[in-house]
Every structure is written in C-alpha cells, then in structure tokens.
Coordinates of C-alpha atoms and ligand atoms in Angstrom, one line a residue:
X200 CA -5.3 43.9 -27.3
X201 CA -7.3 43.3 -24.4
X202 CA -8.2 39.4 -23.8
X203 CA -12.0 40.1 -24.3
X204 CA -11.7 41.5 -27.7
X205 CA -9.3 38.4 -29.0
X206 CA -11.6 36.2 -27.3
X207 CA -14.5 36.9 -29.6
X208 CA -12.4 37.2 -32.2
X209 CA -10.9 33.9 -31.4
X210 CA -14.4 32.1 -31.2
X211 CA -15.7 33.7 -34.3
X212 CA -12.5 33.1 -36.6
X213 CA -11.2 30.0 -35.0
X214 CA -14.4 27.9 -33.6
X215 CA -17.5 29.0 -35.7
X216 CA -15.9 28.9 -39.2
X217 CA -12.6 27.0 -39.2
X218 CA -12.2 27.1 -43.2
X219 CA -11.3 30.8 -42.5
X220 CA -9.2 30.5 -39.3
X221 CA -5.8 29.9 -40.3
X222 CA -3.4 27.3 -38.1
X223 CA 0.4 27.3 -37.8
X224 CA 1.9 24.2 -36.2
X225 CA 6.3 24.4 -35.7
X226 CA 7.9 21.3 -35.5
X227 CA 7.0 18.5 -37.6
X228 CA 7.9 15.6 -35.5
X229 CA 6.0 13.0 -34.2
X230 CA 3.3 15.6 -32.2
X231 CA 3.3 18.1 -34.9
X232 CA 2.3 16.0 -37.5
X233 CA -0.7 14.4 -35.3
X234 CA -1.9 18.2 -34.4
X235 CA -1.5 19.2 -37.8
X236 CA -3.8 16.5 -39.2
X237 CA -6.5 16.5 -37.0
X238 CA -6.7 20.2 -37.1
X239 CA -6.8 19.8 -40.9
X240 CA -9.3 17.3 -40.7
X241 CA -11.5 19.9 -38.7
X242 CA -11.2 22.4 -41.8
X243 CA -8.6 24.2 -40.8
X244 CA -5.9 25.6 -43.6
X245 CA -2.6 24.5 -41.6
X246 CA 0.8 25.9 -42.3
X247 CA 3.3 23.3 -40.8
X248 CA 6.9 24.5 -40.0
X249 CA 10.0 23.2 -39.0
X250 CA 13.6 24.2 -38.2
X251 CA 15.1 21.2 -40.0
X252 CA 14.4 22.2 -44.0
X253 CA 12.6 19.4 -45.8
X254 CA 11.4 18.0 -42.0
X255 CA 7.7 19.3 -42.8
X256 CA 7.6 18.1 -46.5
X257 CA 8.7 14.4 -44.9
X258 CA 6.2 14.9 -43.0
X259 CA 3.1 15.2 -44.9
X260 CA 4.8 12.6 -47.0
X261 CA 4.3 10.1 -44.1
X262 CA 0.9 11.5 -43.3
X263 CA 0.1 10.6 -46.8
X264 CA 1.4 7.3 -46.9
X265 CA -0.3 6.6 -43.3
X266 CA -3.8 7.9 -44.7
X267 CA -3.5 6.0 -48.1
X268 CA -3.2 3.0 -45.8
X269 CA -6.8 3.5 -43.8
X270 CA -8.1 4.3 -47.0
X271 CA -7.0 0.9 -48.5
X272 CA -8.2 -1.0 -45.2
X273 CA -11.6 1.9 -45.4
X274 CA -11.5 3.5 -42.9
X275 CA -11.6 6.5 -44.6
X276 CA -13.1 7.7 -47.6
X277 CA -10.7 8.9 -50.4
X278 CA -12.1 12.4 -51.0
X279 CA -11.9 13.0 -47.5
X280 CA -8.1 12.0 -47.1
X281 CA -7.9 14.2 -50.6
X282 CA -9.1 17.6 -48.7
X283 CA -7.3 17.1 -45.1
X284 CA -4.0 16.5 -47.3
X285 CA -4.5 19.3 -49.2
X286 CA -5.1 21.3 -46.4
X287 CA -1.4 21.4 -45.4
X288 CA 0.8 23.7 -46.5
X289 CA 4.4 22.9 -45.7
X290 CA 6.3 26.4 -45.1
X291 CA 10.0 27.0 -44.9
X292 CA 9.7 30.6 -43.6
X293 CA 7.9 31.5 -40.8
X294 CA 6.5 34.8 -42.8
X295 CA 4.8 32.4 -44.7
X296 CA 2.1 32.0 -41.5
X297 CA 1.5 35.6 -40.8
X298 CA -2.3 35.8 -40.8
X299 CA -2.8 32.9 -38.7
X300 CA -5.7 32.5 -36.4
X301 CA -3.6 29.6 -33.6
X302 CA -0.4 28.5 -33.7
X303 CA 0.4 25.8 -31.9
X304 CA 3.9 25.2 -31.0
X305 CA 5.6 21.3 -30.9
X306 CA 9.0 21.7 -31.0
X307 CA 12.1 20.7 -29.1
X308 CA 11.3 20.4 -25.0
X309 CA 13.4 23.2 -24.2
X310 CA 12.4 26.2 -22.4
X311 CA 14.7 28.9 -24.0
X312 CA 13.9 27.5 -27.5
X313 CA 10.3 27.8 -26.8
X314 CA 11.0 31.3 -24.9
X315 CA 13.0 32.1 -28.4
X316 CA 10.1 30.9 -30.9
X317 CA 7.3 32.7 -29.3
X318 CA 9.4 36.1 -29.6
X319 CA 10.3 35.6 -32.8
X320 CA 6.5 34.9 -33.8
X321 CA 5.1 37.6 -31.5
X322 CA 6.9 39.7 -34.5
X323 CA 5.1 38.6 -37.5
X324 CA 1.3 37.3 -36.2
X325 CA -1.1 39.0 -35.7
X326 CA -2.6 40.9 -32.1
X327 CA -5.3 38.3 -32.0
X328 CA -3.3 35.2 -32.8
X329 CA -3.3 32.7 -30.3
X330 CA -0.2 31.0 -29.1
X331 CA -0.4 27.6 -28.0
X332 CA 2.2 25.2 -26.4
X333 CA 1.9 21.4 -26.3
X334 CA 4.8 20.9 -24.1
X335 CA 4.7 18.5 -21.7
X336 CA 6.6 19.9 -18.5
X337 CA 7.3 23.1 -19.1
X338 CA 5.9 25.9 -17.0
X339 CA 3.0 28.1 -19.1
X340 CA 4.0 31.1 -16.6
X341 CA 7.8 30.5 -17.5
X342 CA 7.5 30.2 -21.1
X343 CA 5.4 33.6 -21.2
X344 CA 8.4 35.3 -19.6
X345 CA 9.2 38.4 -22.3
X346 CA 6.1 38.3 -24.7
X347 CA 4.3 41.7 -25.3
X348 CA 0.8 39.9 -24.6
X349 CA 1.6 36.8 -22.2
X350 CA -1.6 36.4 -21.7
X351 CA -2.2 35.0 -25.0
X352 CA -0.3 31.9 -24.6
X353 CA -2.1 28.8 -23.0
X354 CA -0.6 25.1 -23.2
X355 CA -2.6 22.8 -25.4
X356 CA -1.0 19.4 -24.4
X357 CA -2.2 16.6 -26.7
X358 CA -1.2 13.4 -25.9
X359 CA 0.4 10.7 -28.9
X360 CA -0.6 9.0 -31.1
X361 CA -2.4 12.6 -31.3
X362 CA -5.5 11.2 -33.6
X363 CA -6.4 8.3 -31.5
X364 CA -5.6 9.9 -28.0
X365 CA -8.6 12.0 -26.8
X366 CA -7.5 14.0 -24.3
X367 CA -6.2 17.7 -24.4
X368 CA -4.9 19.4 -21.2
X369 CA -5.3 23.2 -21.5
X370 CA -2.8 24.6 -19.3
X371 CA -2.9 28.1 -18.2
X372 CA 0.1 29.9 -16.7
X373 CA -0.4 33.3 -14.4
X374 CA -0.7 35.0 -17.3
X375 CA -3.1 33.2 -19.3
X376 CA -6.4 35.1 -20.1
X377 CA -9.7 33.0 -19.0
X378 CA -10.9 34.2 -22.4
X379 CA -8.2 32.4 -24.1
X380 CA -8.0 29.1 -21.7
X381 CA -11.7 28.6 -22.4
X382 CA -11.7 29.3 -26.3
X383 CA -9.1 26.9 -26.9
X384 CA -11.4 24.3 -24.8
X385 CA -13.9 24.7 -27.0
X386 CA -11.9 24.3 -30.1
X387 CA -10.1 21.0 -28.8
X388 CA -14.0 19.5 -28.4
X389 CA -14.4 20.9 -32.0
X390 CA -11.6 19.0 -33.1
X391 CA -13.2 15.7 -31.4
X392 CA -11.0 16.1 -28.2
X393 CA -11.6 15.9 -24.8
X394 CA -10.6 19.0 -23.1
X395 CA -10.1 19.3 -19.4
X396 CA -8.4 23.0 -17.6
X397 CA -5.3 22.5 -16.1
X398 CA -3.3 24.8 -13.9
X399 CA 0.4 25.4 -14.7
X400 CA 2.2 23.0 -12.4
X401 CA 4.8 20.5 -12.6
X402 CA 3.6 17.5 -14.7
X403 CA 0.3 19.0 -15.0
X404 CA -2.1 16.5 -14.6
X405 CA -1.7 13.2 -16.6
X406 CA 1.9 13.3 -16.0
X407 CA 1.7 14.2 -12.4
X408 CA -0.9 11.7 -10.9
X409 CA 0.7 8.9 -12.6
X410 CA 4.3 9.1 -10.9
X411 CA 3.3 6.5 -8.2
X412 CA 1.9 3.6 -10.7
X413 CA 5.6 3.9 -11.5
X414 CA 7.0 5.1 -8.2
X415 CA 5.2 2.5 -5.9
X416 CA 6.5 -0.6 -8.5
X417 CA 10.1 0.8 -8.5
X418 CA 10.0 0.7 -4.9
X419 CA 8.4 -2.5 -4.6
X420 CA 11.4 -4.2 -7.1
X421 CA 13.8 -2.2 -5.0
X422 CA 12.7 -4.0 -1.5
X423 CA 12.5 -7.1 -3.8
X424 CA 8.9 -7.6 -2.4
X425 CA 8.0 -9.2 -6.1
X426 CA 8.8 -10.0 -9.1
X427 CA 7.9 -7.4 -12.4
X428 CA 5.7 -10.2 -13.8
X429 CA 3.5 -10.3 -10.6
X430 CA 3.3 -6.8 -10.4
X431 CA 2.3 -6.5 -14.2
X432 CA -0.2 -9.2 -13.8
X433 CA -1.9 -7.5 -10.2
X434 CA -2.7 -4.1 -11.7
X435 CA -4.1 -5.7 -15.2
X436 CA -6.0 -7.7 -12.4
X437 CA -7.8 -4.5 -11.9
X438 CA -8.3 -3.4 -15.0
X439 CA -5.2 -1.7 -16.3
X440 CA -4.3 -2.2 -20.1
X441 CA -0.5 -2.3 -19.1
X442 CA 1.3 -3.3 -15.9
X443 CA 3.7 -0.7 -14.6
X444 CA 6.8 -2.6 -15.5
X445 CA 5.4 -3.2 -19.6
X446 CA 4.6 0.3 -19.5
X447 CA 7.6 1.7 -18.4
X448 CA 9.8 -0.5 -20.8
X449 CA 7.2 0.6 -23.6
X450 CA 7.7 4.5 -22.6
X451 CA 11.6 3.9 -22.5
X452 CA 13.3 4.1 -18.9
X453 CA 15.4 7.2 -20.2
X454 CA 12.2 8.7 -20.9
X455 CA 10.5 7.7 -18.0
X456 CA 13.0 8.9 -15.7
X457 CA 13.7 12.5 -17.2
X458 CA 10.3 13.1 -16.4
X459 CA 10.4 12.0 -12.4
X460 CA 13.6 14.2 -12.4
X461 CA 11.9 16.7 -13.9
X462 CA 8.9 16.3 -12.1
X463 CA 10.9 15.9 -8.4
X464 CA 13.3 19.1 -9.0
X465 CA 10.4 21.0 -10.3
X466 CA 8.8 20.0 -6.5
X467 CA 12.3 21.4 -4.8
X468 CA 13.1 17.9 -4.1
X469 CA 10.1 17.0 -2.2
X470 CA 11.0 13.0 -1.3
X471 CA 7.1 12.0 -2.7
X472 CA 8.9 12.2 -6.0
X473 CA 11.9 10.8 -5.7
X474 CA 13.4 8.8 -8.4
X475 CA 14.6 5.5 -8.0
X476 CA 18.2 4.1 -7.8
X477 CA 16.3 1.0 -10.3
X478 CA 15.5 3.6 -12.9
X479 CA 19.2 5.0 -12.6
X480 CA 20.6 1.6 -12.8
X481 CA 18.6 0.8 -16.0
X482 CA 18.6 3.7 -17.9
X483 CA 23.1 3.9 -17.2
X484 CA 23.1 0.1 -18.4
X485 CA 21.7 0.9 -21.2
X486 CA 18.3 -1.1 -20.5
X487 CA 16.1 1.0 -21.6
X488 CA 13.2 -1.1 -22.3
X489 CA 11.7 -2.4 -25.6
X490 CA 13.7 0.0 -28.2
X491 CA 17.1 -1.4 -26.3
X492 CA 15.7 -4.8 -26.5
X493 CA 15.8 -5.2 -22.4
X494 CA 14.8 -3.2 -19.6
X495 CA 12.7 -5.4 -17.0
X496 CA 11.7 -7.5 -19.6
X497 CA 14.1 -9.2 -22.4
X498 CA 12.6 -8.4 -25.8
X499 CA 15.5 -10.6 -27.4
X500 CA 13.9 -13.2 -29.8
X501 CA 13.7 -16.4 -27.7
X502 CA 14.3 -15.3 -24.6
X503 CA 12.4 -17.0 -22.2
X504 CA 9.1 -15.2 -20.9
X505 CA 8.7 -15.0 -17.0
X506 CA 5.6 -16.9 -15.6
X507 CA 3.4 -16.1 -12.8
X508 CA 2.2 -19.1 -10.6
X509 CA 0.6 -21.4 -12.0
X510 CA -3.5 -21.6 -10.8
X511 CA -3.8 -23.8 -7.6
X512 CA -7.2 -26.5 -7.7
X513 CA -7.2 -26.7 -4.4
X514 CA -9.8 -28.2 -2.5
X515 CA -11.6 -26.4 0.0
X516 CA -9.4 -27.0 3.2
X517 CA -12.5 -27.3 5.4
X518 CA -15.6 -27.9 5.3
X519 CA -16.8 -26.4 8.2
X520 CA -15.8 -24.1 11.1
X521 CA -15.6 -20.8 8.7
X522 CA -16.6 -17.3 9.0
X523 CA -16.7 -14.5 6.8
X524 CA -16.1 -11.4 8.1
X525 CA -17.3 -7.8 6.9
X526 CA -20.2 -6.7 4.8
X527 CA -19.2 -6.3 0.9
X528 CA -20.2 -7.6 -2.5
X529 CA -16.3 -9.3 -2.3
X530 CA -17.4 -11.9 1.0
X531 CA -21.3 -12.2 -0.9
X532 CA -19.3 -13.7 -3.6
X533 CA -17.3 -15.8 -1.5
X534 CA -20.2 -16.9 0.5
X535 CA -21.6 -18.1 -2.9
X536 CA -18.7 -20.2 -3.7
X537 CA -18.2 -21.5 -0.1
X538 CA -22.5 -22.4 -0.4
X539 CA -22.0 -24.1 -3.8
X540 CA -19.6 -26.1 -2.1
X541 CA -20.9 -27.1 0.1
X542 CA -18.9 -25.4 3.2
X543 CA -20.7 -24.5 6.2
X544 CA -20.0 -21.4 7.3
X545 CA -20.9 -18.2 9.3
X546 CA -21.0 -14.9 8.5
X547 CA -20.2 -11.5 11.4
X548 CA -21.4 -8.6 9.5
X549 CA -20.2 -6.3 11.8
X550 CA -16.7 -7.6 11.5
X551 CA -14.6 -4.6 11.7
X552 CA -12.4 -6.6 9.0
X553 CA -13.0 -8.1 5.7
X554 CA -12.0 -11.9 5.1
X555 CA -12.5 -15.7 6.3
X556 CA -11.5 -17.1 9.6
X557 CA -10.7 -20.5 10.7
X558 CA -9.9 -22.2 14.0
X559 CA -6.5 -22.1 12.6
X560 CA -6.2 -18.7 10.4
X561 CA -7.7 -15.1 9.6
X562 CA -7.0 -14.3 6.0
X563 CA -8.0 -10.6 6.0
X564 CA -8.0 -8.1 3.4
X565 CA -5.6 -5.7 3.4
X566 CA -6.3 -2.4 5.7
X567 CA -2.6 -1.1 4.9
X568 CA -1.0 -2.9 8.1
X569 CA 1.2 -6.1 6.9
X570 CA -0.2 -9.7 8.4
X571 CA 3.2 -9.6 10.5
X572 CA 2.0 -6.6 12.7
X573 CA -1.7 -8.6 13.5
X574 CA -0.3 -12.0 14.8
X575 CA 0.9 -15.0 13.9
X576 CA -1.9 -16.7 12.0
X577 CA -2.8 -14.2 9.8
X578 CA -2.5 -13.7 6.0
X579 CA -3.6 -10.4 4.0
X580 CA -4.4 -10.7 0.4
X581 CA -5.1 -7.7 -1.7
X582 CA -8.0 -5.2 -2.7
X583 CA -9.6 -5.2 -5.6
X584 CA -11.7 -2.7 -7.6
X585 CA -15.3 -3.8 -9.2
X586 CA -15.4 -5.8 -11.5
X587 CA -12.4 -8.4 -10.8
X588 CA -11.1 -8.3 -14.2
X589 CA -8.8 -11.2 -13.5
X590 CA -8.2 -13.4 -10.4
X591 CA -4.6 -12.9 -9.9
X592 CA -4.5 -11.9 -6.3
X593 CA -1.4 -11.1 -4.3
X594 CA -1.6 -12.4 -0.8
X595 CA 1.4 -12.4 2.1
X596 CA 1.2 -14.4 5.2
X597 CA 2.5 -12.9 8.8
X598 CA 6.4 -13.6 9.3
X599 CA 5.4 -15.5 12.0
X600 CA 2.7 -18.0 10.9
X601 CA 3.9 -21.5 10.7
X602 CA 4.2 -23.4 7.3
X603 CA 0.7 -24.9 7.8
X604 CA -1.1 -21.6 8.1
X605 CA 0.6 -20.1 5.2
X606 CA -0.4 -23.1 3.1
X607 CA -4.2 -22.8 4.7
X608 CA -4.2 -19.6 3.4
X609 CA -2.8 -20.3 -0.1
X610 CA -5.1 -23.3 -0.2
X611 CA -8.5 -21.3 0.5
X612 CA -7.3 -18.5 -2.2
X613 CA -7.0 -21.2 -4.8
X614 CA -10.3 -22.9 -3.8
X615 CA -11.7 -19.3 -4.0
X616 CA -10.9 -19.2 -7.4
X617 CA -8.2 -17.3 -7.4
X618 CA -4.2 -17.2 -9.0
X619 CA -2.7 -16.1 -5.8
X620 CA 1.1 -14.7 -5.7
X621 CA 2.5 -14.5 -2.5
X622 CA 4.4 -11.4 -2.6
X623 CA 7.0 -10.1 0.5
X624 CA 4.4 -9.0 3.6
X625 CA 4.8 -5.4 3.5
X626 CA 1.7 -2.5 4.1
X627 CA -0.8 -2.5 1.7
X628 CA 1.1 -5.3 -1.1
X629 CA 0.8 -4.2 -4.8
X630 CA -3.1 -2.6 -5.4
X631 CA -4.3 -1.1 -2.4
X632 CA -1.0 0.4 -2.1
X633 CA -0.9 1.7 -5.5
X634 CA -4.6 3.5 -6.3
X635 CA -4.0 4.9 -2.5
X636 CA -1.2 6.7 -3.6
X637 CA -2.8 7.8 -7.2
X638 CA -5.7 9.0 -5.5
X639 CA -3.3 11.1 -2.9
X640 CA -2.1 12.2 -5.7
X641 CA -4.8 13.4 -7.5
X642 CA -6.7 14.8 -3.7
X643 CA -3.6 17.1 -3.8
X644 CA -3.9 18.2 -7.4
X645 CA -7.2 18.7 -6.8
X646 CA -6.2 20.6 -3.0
X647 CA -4.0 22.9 -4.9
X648 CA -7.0 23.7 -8.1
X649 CA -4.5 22.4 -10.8
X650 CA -8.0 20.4 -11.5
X651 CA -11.2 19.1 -10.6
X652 CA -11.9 16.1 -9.7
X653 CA -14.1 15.1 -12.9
X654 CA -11.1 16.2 -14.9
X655 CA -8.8 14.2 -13.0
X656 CA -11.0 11.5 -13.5
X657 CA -10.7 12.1 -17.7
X658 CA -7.2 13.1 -17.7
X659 CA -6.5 9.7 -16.8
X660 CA -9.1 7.9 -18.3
X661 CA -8.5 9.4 -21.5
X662 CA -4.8 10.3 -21.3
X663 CA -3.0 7.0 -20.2
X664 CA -6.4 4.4 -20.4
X665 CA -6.7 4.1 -16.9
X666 CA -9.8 1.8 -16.2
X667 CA -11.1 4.6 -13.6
X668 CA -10.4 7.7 -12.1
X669 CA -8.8 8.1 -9.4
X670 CA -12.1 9.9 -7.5
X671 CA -14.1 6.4 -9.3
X672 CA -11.7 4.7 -7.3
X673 CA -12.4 6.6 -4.0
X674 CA -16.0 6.0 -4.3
X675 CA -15.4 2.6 -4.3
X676 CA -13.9 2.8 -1.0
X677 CA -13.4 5.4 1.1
X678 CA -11.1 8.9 2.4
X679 CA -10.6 6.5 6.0
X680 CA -9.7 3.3 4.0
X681 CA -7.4 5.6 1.9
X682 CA -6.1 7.0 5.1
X683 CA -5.3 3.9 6.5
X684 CA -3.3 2.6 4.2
X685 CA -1.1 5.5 3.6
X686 CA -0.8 6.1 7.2
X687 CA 0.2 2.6 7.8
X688 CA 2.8 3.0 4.6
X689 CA 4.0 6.0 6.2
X690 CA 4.3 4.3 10.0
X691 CA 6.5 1.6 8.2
X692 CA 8.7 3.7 5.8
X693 CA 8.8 6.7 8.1
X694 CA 9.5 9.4 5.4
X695 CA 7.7 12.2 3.2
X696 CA 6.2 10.1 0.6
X697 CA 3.2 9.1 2.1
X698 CA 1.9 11.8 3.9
X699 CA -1.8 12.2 3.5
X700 CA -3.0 15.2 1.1
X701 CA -4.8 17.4 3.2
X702 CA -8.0 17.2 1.1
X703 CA -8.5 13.6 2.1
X704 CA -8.2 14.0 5.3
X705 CA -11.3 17.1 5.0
X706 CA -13.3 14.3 2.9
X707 CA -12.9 11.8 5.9
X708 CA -13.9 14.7 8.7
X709 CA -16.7 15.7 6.0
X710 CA -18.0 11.9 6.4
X711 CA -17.7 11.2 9.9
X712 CA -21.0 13.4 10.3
X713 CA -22.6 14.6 13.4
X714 CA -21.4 17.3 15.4
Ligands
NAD183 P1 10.2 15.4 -32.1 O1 11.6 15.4 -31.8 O2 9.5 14.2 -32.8 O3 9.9 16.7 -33.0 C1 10.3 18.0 -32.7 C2 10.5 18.7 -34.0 O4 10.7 20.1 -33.8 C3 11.7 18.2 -34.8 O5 11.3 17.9 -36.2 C4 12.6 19.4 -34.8 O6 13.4 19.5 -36.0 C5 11.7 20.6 -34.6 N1 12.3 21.7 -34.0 C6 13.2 21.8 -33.0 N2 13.4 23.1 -32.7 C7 12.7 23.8 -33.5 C8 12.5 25.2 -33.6 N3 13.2 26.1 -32.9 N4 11.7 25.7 -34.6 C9 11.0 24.8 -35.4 N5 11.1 23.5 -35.3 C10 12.0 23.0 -34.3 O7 9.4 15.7 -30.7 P2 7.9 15.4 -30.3 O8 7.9 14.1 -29.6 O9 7.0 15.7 -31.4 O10 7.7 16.5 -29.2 C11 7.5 17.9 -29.5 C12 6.9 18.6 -28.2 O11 5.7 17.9 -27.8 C13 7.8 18.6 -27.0 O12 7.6 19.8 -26.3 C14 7.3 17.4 -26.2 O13 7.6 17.6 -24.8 C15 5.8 17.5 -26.5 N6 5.1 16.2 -26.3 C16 5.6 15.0 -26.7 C17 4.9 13.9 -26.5 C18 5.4 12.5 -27.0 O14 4.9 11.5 -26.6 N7 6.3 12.5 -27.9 C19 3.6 13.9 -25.9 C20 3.1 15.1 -25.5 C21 3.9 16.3 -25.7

C-alpha cells in the first residue's frame, strides 16, 4: 500500500462520509470511552473493544447513564443521544472490526502491549486502515517497530475528559506517512477538535512544556523559599485556572511523577528534568494528593485551609520624594494611583529598571538577579503578565536591607493595591521564573521541530487551560528579558537546568538589529 493511495482513501472513507467509515477503539476505559463517543457523535459506526470481557458493555452503560443526565439538564436533545448510543457496538472479538476505516488504540501505557495489539490487528484490518495511538509517552517510532506498513500508525493523543478537552496532538514517529499525519488532522477538526502536529519526542508537547510549572514549584518548596498556598495564589495571579501545587494534588503525585521519570530517562538523564526528592517523598508516604486525602494540601473534612497574608491598607509611606522608573503600562498604572493620591512624584523613562525609588529604597521589578546581589536597600517584587488577574504579588527584600526598608517596601506594595507575599529572595521569585522556564521550554521544542510555535501556543491553551502561550508570553516581554532571568537562575544554581535554548538566544541576536 503506498501512503498516497491510503491517503485518499483515508480522506474519502473516513473524512468526507463518516456514516461509511467504520471506527474501532480497544480499551474501554476512561479515554476509550470519551474517543468512542465523540467519534460516534461525528457519524461514525464505532466498534469498541476491550481485553477485560464485559469492560466495553460497562462502558456504554456509563456513557448512557452520563448522556441521559445532559439530556435531563438539556443539553442535549434525546434523538441525538438515541443515534450516537446506537452507534456503538461493543465487540468481544477483535474479528468483529475487520472492515474498519481508523482504529484508535487506548489501552494499557505499555509499549510491548501496544507493540503486541498493533501486530495482532495488522492481521485482520484492512491495507488502508489506519492505526492510531493515543498514548501519552510512548515513542510513535518505537511503537511502529515490527508492523508490515509502519507508516500507517500516527499518535492521536486526546486529552481527558475527551468531550470537553479540545485539543488533539497528532504525533508522527520516523515512520509515519505525511499523508496519514495530515488526514487524521483533518478528521480530529471534523470531530470538533483542535489539532496541532507533533513530532515523536518525549512528552510530546503538552506534556513536555509543562514540566517546569511543576519542576520550578517543587524546587521552590524544596529551598523552602514559600509556602504552596503562595505559590498557588502567584500563578492564579496571572491567570492560571490551578496553582501548581492544586494541580499536582488533583493529577495525583504518583501520576505526576511517573511522567517526570519518564519524561527525564527518556532525555538520558538530562538534569533540566530532574525529579524532585518532594515528589519522592510524597508519592512513598502515600500523599498522593486529593484521592489519598493529602498531598500538599489536606483534603480531610475540617482540616484547616492555609491562608495567604491578609491585604495590607497601608498608607502611602510618602508623599513626596518618589520616582518611577522604566517605561511600561505596569509604572502608568502606578503613576495613576500615586496621582490620585496625591503623591508627588517623578518619573526617568529611560530607567534601565522598572519600579519606585525613594531617598531610602528601590523596589525594582525583577530582572532575574535577587535584591541581595543589587544592595542593601533594595526589594524586587514579581512580573506580571497583562491583565493582572489578581493583585497577589510576591516581593523579597535584599538580605541586607534593614527592618525599616523592608517594611517601606511592604508598605508601598500594599498602598499600591496589592496582597504582597514576601517569599525567600532568590532569582527571579515565583512568575518570572516560572513562564521563563515554560517558554525555554517550548523555544527548544520549537528548536528541535517537535512544533511550531502557534501550536505550542494551542497545545497549551487548549490542552492544560493555560491563560497564554508560551510565545503570547514572550511577546509580552522579550528573548533578552527571558535571557536574563534564566542566566541569572543559572549563575545562582550553577547546573544544567537553566541553560538557555538556543533558539532564544537567535531571537534576541535577531532583535538586536543593525549590523
Ligand atoms: P484505563 O486504565 O482507564 O483503560 C485502559 C483499558 O484498556 C482498560 O479497560 C483495560 O482493560 C484495557 N486494556 C488493557 N490492555 C488491553 C489490551 N491488550 N487490549 C484491549 N484492551 C486492553 O486507562 P486510560 O486512562 O483510559 O488510558 C488509556 C491510554 O490513554 C493510555 O495509553 C494512557 O497513557 C493514554 N492517556 C490517558 C490519559 C488520562 O488522563 N487518563 C490522557 C491521555 C492519554
């Protein structure tokens, strides 16, 4: 079969008239069932199949029941439930599913059970089937090892809840035909997906680009810089739906820390992806989040919720004698509030910082370098990403500043409006240090053509809610800010993990313009 002819047969059976292209989904478990409905719902027949006997039956049962329920509430009409149920066909023998179109494969993560299935199918579909994975970590190239046509199987990695989640990472492997990669695009957007190509490597995208948001907390709570409920509240400060701590107790620490493994062997070890001693700690103690009923957070009834600090009214602790430094919609709205109030004050566009001085303090935004490193009377507080969804604000004041400066600065963050945590003074505290490292991340991915950029940008959008992209978040600032910070991470830490991805460092040349 040559990978032209099953694409158009692929486009004409399975895209342009799906009430004639047959689906086949093994494993009825959690992803199964989700791909198996909303394949039905696009008109496909689907055969589901699963090792277990009676697993797909108990399946469909609970699809029923689940369907029943948004038909009650209406959000769906009857009829239409009626014909995507019907559209299943639970099948205990494999031979049932010989004429299908796609099968798409969600069983157990295990590489040789995968290997095994695809053999045993490449026996009883047809030439022009197409065989799709939805694993999450497992190599497309390495799962292809010992087919007759390799070059047929492409992952298809939807995300869960499957119906609600809209992204779908098509994953091709060495082998996978272009033909192929591209028709199963188009039938994930049929299906009402967004699809975005991935290249077969380690964590793909989603799953890759998110390490740090995890990594860069763990680490954090290992130098017990903060607290989890400070960290939580800074990134939902920016936008996130979930802090990393929630998340990570929501995803289960076991879970959660099989994939760094995963992730950091697959890299031979490379330190950028090293677990953490935390995660080891929690997931051997058996916290492993909300289904244990504790990981960072205790889930048992009345146990007492953590607080952040409370919101300071403080006055403005002068009234004149200020300066704001730097040129950004940030000091605008400061010079606002300081206006309204009735502060005097200056402003040095040209500043090459961002922040307020007094006679007695410079309260800078972060560059990366702690306050400690830029004198006595300095505090940094932390970047933030337009709009401020919140005004929790972590701030840290120089090791060095007396008890009067720190204060000051505590005192003009509170006037500003702001719920400032002082976390431990170390580069870049919680934000900039965290979307520096996810847009490293996703510079290298990008570097290496597992993506592109706008597909970064969905993946993460669409795959784990992330309020931007990580490329949104570089136009925001900039390949030198970026640079800074990690560079100044990676002058204090002195290790692998922050080097810079070589495609930042291009974009920064690419700016500097001139000669
Ligand atoms: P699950 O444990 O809920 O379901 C797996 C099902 O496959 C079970 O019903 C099991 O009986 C069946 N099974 C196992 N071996 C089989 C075989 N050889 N033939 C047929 N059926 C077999 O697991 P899940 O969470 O649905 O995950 C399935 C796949 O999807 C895995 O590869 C996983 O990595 C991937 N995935 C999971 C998620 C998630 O959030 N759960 C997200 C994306 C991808």
């Amino acid at each position: 079969m040559g990978a032209h002819a099953m694409s158009n047969e692929f486009k004409k059976n399975l895209i342009e008239d799906a009430a004639q292209a047959a689906v086949l989904v093994v494993g009825a478990g959690i992803m199964g069932a989700g791909i198996a409905q909303v394949a039905a719902q696009a008109g496909h027949p689907v055969s589901l199949y699963d090792v277990r006997p009676g697993a797909a039956q108990d399946a469909l049962t609970k699809l029923q029941t689940s369907l029943a329920a948004l038909v009650a509430k209406g959000k769906m009409p009857a009829d239409a439930v009626a014909d995507l149920l019907a559209r299943i066909t639970p099948v205990a023998d494999l031979q049932d599913a010989a004429r299908s179109t796609l099968v798409v494969e969600a069983i157990v993560e295990n590489t040789e059970a995968k290997r095994a299935l695809w053999q045993q199918l490449e026996a009883i579909v047809g030439a022009d089937c197409v065989l799709a994975s939805n694993t999450s970590s497992i190599s497309i190239t390495a799962m292809a090892q010992g087919l007759r046509h390799p070059e047929r199987l492409v992952g298809m990695h939807f995300f869960n809840p499957v119906p609600l989640m809209k992204l779908v990472e098509v994953v091709s492997g060495l082998h996978t035909a272009p033909q192929v990669a591209d028709g199963v695009f188009a039938l994930a957007q049929r299906w009402g997906k967004v699809a975005v190509h991935a290249r077969s490597t380690p964590g793909f995208i989603v799953n890759r680009i998110a390490r740090p948001y995890y990594a860069e907390a763990l680490a954090l709570l290992h130098e017990r810089s903060t607290t989890p409920v400070v960290l939580d509240a800074c990134l939902k400060a920016i936008g996130f739906r979930m802090g990393p701590c929630e998340l990570m107790d929501l995803i289960g620490h076991d879970t959660n820390f099989a994939v760094t493994q995963s992730v950091y062997q697959a890299n031979f070890f490379d330190k950028r992806y090293m677990p953490s001693l935390l995660q080891r700690e929690l997931v051997d103690g058996g916290l492993l989040g909300r289904k244990s009923g504790r990981g960072m957070y205790d889930y048992a009834e009345g146990a007492a919720k953590p607080q952040l600090a409370a919101p300071q009214t403080a006055e403005f602790p002068a009234r004149s004698g200020v300066q704001l430094h730097g040129n950004s919609a940030r000091m605008d709205a400061w010079g606002q509030l300081l206006a309204a109030a009735g502060v005097a004050f200056s402003r040095d566009l040209q500043s090459d910082w961002t922040g307020l001085a007094t006679p007695t303090l410079q309260l800078r935004q972060t560059d990366g370098r702690p306050a400690s490193s830029l004198g006595a009377n300095v505090a940094v507080f932390d970047m933030a990403f337009a709009p401020e969804g919140s005004r929790v604000l972590a701030w840290a004041p120089s090791v060095r500043a007396s008890a009067a400066c720190a204060d000051e600065a505590q005192a003009w963050l509170g006037a500003l409006g702001y719920q400032a945590q002082q976390v431990a003074d170390q580069p870049a505290l919680v934000v900039a240090r965290t979307v520096a490292m996810l847009i490293n991340e996703a510079a290298d991915a990008v570097q290496q053509g597992v993506c592109t950029m706008d597909g970064a940008n969905q993946a993460m959008k669409l795959g784990v809610n992330y309020p931007a992209g990580p490329f949104d978040w570089l136009a925001a600032w900039s390949a030198h800010g970026v640079i800074a910070v990690l560079q100044a991470l990676d002058t204090y830490y002195a290790g692998e993990r922050y080097r810079v991805s070589p495609w930042l460092r291009q974009q920064a040349w690419g700016q500097l313009g001139g000669a």
